[in-house]
Coordinates of C-alpha atoms in Angstrom, one line a residue:
T141 CA -5.4 27.3 2.7
R142 CA -7.9 24.5 3.0
R143 CA -9.1 25.1 6.5
G144 CA -12.5 23.6 7.3
R145 CA -12.4 21.1 4.4
Q146 CA -10.5 18.2 5.9
D147 CA -13.7 16.0 6.1
R148 CA -14.5 16.6 2.4
E149 CA -11.1 16.0 0.7
I150 CA -8.8 13.2 -0.3
R151 CA -5.3 14.6 -0.3
F152 CA -2.0 12.9 -1.3
D153 CA 1.4 14.1 0.0
I154 CA 0.2 16.8 2.3
T155 CA 2.6 19.2 3.9
P156 CA 3.7 19.1 7.5
Q157 CA 1.4 22.1 8.2
E158 CA -1.6 20.2 6.9
F159 CA -0.9 17.4 9.4
E160 CA -1.7 19.9 12.2
L161 CA -5.2 19.6 13.7
R162 CA -7.6 22.3 12.7
P163 CA -9.9 24.2 15.1
G164 CA -12.6 21.7 16.2
E165 CA -10.5 18.7 15.0
F166 CA -9.2 16.3 17.7
K167 CA -7.1 13.1 17.6
I168 CA -9.0 9.9 18.4
D169 CA -6.2 7.3 18.0
V170 CA -2.8 6.7 16.5
I171 CA -1.9 3.2 15.2
D172 CA 1.6 2.2 14.3
S173 CA 2.9 -0.4 11.9
I174 CA 0.2 0.1 9.3
E175 CA 1.2 -0.9 5.8
D176 CA -0.3 0.6 2.6
T177 CA -0.9 -2.6 0.5
K178 CA -2.4 -0.6 -2.4
G179 CA -0.4 2.4 -3.6
N180 CA 2.8 1.9 -1.6
N181 CA 2.9 -1.8 -1.0
G182 CA 5.6 -2.7 1.5
E183 CA 5.7 0.8 3.1
K184 CA 5.0 0.8 6.8
G185 CA 3.5 3.9 8.3
Q186 CA 1.3 5.3 11.0
L187 CA -2.5 5.8 10.9
T188 CA -3.9 8.8 12.7
V189 CA -7.6 8.9 13.2
T190 CA -9.3 12.2 14.0
N191 CA -13.0 13.2 14.2
L192 CA -12.7 14.6 10.6
R193 CA -10.3 12.4 8.7
M194 CA -7.8 9.5 8.7
I195 CA -4.2 10.2 7.8
W196 CA -1.7 7.6 6.8
C197 CA 2.0 8.7 6.8
C198 CA 4.9 6.6 5.7
T199 CA 7.4 5.9 8.5
R200 CA 10.4 6.0 6.1
D201 CA 9.5 9.3 4.4
Y202 CA 6.8 11.6 5.9
R203 CA 6.3 13.2 2.5
I204 CA 4.5 10.0 1.4
N205 CA 1.1 10.3 3.0
L206 CA -2.6 10.3 2.4
S207 CA -5.4 12.2 4.1
I208 CA -9.0 10.9 3.7
G209 CA -11.9 13.0 4.9
Y210 CA -14.8 11.0 6.3
D211 CA -17.3 12.6 3.9
C212 CA -15.4 11.0 1.0
I213 CA -15.7 7.4 2.5
I214 CA -18.4 5.2 0.8
S215 CA -17.5 2.0 2.8
I216 CA -15.0 0.3 4.9
T217 CA -14.5 -3.4 4.7
I218 CA -11.9 -6.0 5.7
H219 CA -10.4 -8.2 2.9
T220 CA -7.4 -10.6 2.5
A221 CA -4.4 -8.8 1.0
N222 CA -0.9 -9.6 0.0
S223 CA 1.6 -7.7 2.1
R224 CA 5.3 -7.5 1.2
I225 CA 6.0 -7.4 4.9
R226 CA 3.5 -10.0 6.3
G227 CA 2.5 -12.1 3.3
Q228 CA -1.2 -12.9 3.2
T229 CA -3.0 -10.8 5.9
Q230 CA -6.2 -9.0 6.7
A231 CA -6.4 -5.5 5.3
L232 CA -8.8 -2.6 5.9
Y233 CA -10.2 -1.4 2.5
V234 CA -11.5 2.1 2.4
L235 CA -13.7 2.8 -0.7
T236 CA -13.8 6.6 -1.4
K237 CA -15.3 9.1 -3.7
F238 CA -14.3 12.7 -4.4
R239 CA -16.3 15.4 -6.1
S240 CA -14.3 18.5 -7.1
G241 CA -15.7 21.9 -7.3

């Protein structure tokens, strides 16, 4: 398994077991009605923020999700985006990097 690496990985479509908090990981906040305006435009989901990663999970289908470890984040900014649900709106942009190996 990938225990202990949640802060250094970007993972798509993680399993339900990988949603579980690891030893030393704790939940900071959960935000509902968060839309992915990039890869899954129009899909509403839930954003969970922990001390190691942020996890977005689609409300319609939990198998559509994304886990971003904080060590992979280069910057976080706010931009204007086009939402299928809200039209033009403010969006949180997370610029990431990932080094394999």
